GROMACS .gro file of C-alpha atoms in nm:
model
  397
    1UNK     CA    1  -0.972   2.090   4.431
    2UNK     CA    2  -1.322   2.174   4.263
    3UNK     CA    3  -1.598   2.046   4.119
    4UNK     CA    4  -1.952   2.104   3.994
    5UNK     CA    5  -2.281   2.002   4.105
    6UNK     CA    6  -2.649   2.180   4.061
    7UNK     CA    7  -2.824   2.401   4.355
    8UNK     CA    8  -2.908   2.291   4.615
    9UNK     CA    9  -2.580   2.123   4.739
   10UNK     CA   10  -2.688   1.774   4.627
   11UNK     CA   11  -2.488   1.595   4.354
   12UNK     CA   12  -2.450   1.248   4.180
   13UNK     CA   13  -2.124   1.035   4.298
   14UNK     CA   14  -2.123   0.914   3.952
   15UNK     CA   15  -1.854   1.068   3.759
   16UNK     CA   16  -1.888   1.161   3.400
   17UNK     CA   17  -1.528   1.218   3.341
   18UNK     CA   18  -1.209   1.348   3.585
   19UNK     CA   19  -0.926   1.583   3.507
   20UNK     CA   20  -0.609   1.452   3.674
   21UNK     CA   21  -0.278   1.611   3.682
   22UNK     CA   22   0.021   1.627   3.923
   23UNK     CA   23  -0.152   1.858   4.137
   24UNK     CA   24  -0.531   1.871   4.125
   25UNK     CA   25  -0.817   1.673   4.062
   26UNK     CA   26  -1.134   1.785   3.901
   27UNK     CA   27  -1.453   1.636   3.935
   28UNK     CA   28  -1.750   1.679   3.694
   29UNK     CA   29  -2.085   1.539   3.842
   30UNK     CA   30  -2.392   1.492   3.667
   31UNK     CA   31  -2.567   1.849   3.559
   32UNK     CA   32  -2.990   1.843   3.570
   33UNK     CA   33  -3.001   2.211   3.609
   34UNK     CA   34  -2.924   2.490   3.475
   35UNK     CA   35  -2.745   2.728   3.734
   36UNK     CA   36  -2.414   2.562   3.801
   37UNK     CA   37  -2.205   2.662   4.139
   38UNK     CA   38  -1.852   2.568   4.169
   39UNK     CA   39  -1.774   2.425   4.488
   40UNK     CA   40  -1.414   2.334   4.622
   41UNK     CA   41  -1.404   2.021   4.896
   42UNK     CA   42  -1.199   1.965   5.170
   43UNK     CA   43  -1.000   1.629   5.186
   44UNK     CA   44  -0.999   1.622   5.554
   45UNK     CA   45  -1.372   1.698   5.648
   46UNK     CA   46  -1.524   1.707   5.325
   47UNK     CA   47  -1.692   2.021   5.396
   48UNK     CA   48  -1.724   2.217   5.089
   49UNK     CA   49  -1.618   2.624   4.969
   50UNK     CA   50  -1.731   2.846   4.759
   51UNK     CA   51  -1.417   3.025   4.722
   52UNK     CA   52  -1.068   2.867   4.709
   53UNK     CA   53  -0.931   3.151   4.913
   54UNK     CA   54  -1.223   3.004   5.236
   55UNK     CA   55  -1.050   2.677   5.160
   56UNK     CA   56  -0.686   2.753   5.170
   57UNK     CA   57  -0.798   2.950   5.517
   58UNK     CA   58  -0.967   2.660   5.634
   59UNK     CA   59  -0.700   2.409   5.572
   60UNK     CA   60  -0.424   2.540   5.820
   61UNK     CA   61  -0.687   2.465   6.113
   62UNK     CA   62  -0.891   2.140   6.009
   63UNK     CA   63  -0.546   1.986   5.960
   64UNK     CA   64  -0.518   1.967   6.365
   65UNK     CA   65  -0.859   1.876   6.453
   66UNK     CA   66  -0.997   1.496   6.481
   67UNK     CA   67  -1.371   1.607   6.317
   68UNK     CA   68  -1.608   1.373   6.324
   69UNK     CA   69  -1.790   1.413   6.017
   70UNK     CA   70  -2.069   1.226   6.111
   71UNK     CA   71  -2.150   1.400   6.394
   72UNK     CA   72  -1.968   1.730   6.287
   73UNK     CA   73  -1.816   1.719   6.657
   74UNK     CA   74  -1.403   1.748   6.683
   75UNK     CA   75  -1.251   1.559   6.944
   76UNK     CA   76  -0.883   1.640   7.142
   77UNK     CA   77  -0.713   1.370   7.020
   78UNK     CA   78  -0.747   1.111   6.724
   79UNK     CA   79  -0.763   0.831   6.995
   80UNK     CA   80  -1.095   0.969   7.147
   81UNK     CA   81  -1.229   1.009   6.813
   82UNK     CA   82  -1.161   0.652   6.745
   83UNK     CA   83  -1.312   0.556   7.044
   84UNK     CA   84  -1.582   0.724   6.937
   85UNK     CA   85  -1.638   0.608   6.598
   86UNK     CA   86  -1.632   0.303   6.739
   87UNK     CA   87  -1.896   0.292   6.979
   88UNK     CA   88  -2.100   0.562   6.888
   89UNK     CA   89  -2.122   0.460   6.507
   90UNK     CA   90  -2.030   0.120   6.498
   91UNK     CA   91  -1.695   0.157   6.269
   92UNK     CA   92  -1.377   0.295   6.202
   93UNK     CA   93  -1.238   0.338   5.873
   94UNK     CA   94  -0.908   0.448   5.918
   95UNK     CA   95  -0.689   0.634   5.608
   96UNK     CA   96  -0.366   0.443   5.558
   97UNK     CA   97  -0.195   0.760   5.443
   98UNK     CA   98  -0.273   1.031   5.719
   99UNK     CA   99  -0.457   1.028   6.021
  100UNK     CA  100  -0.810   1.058   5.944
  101UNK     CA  101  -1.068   0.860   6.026
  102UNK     CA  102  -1.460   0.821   5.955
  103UNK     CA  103  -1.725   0.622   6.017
  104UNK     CA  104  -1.830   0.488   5.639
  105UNK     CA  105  -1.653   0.372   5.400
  106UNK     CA  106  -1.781   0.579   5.144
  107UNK     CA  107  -1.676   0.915   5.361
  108UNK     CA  108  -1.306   0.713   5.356
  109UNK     CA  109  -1.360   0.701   4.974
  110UNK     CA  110  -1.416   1.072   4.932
  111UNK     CA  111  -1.152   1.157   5.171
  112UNK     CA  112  -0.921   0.930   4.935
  113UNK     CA  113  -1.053   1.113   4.624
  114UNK     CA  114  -1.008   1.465   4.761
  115UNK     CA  115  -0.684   1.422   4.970
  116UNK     CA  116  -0.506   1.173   4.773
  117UNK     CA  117  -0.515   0.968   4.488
  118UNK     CA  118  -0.770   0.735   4.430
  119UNK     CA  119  -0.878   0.478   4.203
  120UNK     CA  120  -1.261   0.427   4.197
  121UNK     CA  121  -1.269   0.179   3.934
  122UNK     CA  122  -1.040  -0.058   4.127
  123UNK     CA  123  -1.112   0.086   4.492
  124UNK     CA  124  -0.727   0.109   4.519
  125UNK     CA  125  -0.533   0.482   4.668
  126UNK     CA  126  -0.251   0.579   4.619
  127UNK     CA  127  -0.036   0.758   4.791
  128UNK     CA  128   0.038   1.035   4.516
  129UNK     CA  129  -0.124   1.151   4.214
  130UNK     CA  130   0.186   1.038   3.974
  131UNK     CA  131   0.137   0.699   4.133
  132UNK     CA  132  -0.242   0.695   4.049
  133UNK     CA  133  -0.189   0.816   3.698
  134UNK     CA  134   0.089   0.533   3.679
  135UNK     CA  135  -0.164   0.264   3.772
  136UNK     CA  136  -0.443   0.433   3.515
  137UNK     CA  137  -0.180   0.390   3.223
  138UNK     CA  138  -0.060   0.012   3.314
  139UNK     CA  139  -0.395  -0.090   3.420
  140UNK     CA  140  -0.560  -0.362   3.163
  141UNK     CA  141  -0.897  -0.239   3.309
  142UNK     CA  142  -0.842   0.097   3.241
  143UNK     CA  143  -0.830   0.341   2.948
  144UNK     CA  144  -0.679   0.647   3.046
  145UNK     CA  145  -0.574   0.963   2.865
  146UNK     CA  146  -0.188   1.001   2.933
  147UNK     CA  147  -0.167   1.345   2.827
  148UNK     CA  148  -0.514   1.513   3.044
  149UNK     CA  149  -0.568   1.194   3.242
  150UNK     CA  150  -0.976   1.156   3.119
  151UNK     CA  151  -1.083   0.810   3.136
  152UNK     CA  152  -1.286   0.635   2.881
  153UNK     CA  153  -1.492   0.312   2.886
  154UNK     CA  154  -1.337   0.143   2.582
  155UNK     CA  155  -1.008   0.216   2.350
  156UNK     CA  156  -1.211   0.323   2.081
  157UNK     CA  157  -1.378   0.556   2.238
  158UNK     CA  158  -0.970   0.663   2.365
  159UNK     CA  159  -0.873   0.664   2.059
  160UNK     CA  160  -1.146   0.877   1.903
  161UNK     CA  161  -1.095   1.132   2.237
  162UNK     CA  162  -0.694   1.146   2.082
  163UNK     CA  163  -0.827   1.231   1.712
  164UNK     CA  164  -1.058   1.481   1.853
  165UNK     CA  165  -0.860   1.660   2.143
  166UNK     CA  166  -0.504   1.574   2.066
  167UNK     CA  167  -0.283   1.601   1.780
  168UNK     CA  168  -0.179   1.209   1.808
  169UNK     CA  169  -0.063   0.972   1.571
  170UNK     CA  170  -0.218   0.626   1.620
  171UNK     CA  171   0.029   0.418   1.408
  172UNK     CA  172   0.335   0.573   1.511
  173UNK     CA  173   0.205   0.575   1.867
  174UNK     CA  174   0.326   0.960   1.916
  175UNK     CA  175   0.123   1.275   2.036
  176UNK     CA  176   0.269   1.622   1.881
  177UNK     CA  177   0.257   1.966   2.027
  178UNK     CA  178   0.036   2.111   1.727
  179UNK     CA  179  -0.152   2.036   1.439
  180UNK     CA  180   0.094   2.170   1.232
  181UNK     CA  181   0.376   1.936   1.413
  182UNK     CA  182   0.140   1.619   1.328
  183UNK     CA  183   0.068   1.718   0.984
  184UNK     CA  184   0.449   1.777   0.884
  185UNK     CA  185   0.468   1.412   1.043
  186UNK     CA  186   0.218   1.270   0.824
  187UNK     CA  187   0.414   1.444   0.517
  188UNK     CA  188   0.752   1.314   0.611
  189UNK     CA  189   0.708   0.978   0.761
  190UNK     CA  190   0.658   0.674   0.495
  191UNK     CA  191   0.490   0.458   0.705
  192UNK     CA  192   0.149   0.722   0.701
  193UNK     CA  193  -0.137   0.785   0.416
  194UNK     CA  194  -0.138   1.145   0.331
  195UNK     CA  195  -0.297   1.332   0.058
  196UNK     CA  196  -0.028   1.660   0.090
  197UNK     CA  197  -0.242   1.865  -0.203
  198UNK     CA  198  -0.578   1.767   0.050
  199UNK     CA  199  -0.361   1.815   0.344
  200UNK     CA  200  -0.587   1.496   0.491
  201UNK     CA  201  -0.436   1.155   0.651
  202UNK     CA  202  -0.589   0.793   0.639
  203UNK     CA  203  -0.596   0.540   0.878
  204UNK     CA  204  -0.472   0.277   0.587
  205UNK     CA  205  -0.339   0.240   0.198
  206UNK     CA  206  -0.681   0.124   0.070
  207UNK     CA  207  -0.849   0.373   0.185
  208UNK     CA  208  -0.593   0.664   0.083
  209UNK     CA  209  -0.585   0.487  -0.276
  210UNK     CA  210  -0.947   0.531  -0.307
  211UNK     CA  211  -0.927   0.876  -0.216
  212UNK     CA  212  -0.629   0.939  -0.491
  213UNK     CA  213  -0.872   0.742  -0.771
  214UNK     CA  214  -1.116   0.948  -0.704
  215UNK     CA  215  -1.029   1.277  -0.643
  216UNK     CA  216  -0.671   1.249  -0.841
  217UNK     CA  217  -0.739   1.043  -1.079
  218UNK     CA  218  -0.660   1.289  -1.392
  219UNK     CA  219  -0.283   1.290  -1.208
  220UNK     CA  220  -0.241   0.975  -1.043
  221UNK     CA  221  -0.090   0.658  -1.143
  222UNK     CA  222  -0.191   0.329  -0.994
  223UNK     CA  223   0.025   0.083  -1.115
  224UNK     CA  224   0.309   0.283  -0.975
  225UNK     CA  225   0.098   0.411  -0.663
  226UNK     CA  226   0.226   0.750  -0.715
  227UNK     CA  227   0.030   1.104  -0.758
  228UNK     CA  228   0.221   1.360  -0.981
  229UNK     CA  229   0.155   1.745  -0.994
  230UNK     CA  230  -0.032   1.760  -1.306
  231UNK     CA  231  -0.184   1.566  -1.587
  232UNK     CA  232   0.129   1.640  -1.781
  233UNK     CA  233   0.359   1.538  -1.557
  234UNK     CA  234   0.175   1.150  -1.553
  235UNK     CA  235   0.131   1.136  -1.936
  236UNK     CA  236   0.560   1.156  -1.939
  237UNK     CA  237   0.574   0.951  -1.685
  238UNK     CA  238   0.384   0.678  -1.881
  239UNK     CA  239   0.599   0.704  -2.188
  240UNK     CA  240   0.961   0.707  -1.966
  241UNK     CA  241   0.847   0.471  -1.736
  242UNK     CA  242   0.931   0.107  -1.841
  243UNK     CA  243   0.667  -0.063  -1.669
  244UNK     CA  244   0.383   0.127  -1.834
  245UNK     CA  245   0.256  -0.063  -2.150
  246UNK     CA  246   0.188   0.313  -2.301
  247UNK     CA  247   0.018   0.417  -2.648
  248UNK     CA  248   0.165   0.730  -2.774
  249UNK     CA  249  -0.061   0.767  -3.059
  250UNK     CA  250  -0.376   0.723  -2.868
  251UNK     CA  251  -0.268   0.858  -2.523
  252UNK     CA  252  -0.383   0.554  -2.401
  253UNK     CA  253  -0.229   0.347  -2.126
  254UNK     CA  254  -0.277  -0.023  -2.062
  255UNK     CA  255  -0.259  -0.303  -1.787
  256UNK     CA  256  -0.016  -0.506  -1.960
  257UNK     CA  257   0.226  -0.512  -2.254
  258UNK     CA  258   0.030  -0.792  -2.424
  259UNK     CA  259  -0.317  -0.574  -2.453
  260UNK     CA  260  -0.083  -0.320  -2.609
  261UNK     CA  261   0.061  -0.540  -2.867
  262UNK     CA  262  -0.315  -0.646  -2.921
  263UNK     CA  263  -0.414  -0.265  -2.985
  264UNK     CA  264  -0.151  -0.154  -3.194
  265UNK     CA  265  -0.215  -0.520  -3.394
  266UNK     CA  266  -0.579  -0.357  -3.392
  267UNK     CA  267  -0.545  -0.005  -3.472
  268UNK     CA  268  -0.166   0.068  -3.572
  269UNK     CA  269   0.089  -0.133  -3.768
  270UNK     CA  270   0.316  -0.297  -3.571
  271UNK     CA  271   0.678  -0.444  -3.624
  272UNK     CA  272   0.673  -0.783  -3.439
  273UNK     CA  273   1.023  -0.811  -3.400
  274UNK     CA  274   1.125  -0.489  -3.251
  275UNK     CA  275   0.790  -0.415  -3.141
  276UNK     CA  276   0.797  -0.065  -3.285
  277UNK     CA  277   0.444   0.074  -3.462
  278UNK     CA  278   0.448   0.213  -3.766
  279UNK     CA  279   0.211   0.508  -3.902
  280UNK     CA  280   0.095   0.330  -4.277
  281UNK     CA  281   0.166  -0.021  -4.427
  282UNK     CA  282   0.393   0.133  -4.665
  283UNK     CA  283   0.648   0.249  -4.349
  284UNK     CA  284   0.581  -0.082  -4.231
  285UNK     CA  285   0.754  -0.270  -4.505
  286UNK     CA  286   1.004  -0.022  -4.563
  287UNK     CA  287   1.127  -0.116  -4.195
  288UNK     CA  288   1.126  -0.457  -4.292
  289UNK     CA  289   1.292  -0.403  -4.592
  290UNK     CA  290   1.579  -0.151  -4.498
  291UNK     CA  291   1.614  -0.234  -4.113
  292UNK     CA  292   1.919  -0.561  -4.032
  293UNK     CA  293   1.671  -0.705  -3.732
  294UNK     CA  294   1.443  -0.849  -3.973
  295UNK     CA  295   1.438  -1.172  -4.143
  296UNK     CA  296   1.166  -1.041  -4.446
  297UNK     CA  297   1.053  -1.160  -4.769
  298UNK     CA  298   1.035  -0.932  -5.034
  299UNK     CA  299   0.866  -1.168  -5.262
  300UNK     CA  300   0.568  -1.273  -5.015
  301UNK     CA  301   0.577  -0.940  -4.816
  302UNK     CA  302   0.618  -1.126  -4.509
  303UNK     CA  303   0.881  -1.095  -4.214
  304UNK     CA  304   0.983  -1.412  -3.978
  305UNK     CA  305   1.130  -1.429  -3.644
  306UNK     CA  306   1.459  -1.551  -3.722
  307UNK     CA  307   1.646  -1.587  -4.018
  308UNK     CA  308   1.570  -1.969  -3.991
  309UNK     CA  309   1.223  -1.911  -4.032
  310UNK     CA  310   1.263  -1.709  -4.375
  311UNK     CA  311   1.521  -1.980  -4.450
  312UNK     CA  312   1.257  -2.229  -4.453
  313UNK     CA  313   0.976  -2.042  -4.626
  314UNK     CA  314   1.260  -1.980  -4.908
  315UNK     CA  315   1.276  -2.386  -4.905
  316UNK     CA  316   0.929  -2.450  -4.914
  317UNK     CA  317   0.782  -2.144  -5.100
  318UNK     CA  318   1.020  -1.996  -5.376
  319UNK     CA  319   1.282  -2.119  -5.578
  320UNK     CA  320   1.595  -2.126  -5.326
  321UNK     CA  321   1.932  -2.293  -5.406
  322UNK     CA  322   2.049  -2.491  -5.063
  323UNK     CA  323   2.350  -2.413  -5.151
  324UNK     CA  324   2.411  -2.075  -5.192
  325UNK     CA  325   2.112  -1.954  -5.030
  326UNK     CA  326   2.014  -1.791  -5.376
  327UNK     CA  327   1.635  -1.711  -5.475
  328UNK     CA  328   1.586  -1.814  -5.834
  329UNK     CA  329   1.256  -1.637  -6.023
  330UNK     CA  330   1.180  -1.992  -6.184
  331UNK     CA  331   1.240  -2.378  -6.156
  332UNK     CA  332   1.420  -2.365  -6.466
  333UNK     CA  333   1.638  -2.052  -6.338
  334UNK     CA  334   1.743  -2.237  -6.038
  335UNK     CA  335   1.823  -2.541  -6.260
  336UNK     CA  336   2.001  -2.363  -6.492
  337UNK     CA  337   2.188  -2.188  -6.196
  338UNK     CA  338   2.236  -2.511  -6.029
  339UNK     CA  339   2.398  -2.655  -6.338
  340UNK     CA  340   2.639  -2.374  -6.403
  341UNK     CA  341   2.743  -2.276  -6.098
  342UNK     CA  342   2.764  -2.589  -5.869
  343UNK     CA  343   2.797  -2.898  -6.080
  344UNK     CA  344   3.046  -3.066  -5.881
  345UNK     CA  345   2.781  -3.106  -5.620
  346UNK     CA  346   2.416  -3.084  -5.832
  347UNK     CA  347   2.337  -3.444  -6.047
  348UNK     CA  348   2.119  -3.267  -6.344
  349UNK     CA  349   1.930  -3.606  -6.393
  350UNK     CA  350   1.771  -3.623  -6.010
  351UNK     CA  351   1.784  -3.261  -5.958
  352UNK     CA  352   1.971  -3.401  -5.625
  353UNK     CA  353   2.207  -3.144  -5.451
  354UNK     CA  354   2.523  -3.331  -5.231
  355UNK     CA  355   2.762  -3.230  -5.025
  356UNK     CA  356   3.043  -3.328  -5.141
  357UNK     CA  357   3.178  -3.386  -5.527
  358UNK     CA  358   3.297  -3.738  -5.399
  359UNK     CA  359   2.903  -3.786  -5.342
  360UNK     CA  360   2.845  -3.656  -5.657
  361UNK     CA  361   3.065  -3.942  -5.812
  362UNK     CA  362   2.979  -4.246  -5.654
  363UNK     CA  363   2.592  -4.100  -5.750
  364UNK     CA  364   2.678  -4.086  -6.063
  365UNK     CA  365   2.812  -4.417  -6.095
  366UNK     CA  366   2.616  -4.634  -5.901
  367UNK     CA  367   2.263  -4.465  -6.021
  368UNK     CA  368   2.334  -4.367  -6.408
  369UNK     CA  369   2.641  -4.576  -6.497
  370UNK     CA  370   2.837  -4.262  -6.592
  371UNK     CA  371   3.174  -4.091  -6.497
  372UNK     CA  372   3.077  -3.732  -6.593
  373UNK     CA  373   2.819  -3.513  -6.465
  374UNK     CA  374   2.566  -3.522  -6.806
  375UNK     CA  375   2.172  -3.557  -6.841
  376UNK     CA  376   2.113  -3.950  -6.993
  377UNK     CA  377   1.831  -4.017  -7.200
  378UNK     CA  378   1.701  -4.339  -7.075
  379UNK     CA  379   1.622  -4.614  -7.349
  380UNK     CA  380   1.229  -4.512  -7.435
  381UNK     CA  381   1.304  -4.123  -7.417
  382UNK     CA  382   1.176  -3.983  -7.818
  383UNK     CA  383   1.190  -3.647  -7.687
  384UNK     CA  384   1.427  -3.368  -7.564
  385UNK     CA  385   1.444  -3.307  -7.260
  386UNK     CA  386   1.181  -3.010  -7.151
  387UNK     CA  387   1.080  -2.838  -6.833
  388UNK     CA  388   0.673  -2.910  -6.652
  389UNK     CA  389   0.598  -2.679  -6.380
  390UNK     CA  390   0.346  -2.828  -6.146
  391UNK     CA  391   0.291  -2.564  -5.907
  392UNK     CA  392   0.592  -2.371  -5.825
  393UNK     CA  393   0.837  -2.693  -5.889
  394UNK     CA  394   0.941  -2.683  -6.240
  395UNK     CA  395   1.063  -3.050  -6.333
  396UNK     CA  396   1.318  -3.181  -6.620
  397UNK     CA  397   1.122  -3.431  -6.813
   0.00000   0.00000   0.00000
């Protein structure tokens, strides 16, 4: 056992720090000077050596005495020198280990520090050192190194002693050999934040994140949260990737599909329907045009979502026969082409279409008095019959 202390042989109690292991302790005292003697105790007397060889010579022989240390006297037996202790000093402090006894309680406390293993923190020995460094790792009070045995004030100033010293993992709760063994942890292990190309770990995602933004940002992708080898490599992985919203004509990537659609509304010409983008108006139409998807109106240049919705522009807008679906170029074409093609369903006097020729008939009848499907001049007609277009509705006057 050693330990420091400054010339002459006077030195603080107060430890800084202690070394424990399974078969030493070392005790650093407070250093004020500058010439620094190590000095080796003796559990049983607590005289101190220069040399470990004087102590290992001096332990055979003060293991048999009873030494007062008080009084530096040795006595025959240990019963006289607890006699003495007694009456000559007023106490006996008595080591429940061995059979050693002093006459302070503080000399007991050294004797328990040297010899065997003792707590100071909790004034508790023990009777070896695994015990001790047992109690220092299940001990609320305590906050001790388990791999050198140093013991801190606080956990964060423990933890900050296992970044520093040790190559320990705080969130896997794991100390590694080397630096190389911790580092080929952080690489491996999903549950860690490690920047591979910096070769750097992060105690959390947020702040790993911000280091990939910053320093990665020409090859990282943060909607997937994942860092590529080159620039290259992320510009194909936003036009593969399915949850990119991706511009391929401006290399540009958005936060959602919808600002997308906006941009190539914008700055491209894009098909609605099948949301691809075009590279001029003219390609435009001629993908409405020549594509099946579309529902598109040649006449209007216009496309609709469904064939529905072109159905009922036709209706509303152009010349359309309901009953053949047929686009007519006038009124008077789609009358004429009403009249010759469907006039077992198409009364030429109302311009009314039915649906069946039965309908037709009782129409006929019950409206114009007739039998046959003929225009009737009514009583104060003095003209023929002629078309007026009023808008795009061409009437039969």
């Amino acid at each position: 056992m050693s330990f420091l202390f400054r010339l002459p042989r006077i030195y603080t109690r107060t430890k800084l720090s202690e070394l424990r292991t399974t078969t030493t302790t070392i005790y650093v005292a407070t250093i004020r000077g500058t010439m620094l003697v190590v000095v080796h105790p003796c559990g049983l007397c607590l005289d101190t050596f220069y040399e470990i060889e004087q102590l290992r010579a001096h332990k055979p022989v003060c293991s048999q005495r009873n030494f007062c240390v008080a009084c530096k006297k040795d006595y025959p037996t240990s019963l006289e020198l607890r006699t003495h202790l007694s009456e000559a000093h007023g106490s006996c402090q008595s080591c429940k280990f061995c059979d050693r006894h002093y006459a302070a309680q503080d000399k007991l406390d050294e004797h328990y520090t040297y010899q065997h293993s003792f707590c100071d923190d909790c004034k508790l020995p023990f009777s070896t050192t695994e015990e001790l460094w047992k109690h220092g790792m299940e001990c609320p009070d305590h906050f001790d190194c388990p791999l050198c045995s140093l013991r801190f004030p606080t956990r964060g100033r423990l933890t900050k002693h296992f970044d520093e010293k040790h190559c320990y993992c705080e969130d896997c709760n794991r100390v590694f050999p080397t630096t190389e063994s911790l580092k080929e942890h952080y690489a491996q292990s999903v549950r860690h934040a490690y920047c591979q190309p910096c070769d750097e770990a992060f105690r959390s995602q947020d702040t790993f994140r911000t280091h990939l933004k910053g320093e990665h940002q020409d090859r990282y992708c943060d909607i997937c949260d994942q860092l590529f080898g080159s620039a290259y490599a992320l510009k194909e992985h936003h036009v593969q990737s399915p949850r990119h919203a991706y511009c391929q004509y401006c290399d540009r990537h958005f936060r959602t599909h919808e600002l997308l659609r906006q941009h190539n509304q914008v700055d491209h010409y894009l098909c609605e329907i099948c949301k691809k983008v075009l590279h001029s108006p003219l390609a435009l139409k001629e993908h409405y045009v020549q594509s099946p998807a579309h529902a598109y109106c040649q006449r209007c240049n216009m496309h609709f979502a469904s064939g529905a919705a072109l159905f009922d522009h036709y209706r509303t807008m152009h010349y359309f026969c309901d009953i053949c679906e047929k686009v007519l170029p006038t009124g008077g074409g789609l009358h004429e082409h009403r009249r010759q093609k469907h006039r077992d369903l198409y009364c030429f006097n109302c311009k009314l279409v039915f649906q069946t020729p039965g309908d037709l008939q009782t129409h006929l009848y019950s409206r114009h008095q007739i039998t046959h499907n003929l225009y009737v001049r009514r009583p104060d007609d003095t003209q023929q019959p002629r078309e007026v277009r009023i808008g795009r509705a061409v009437y039969v006057l």
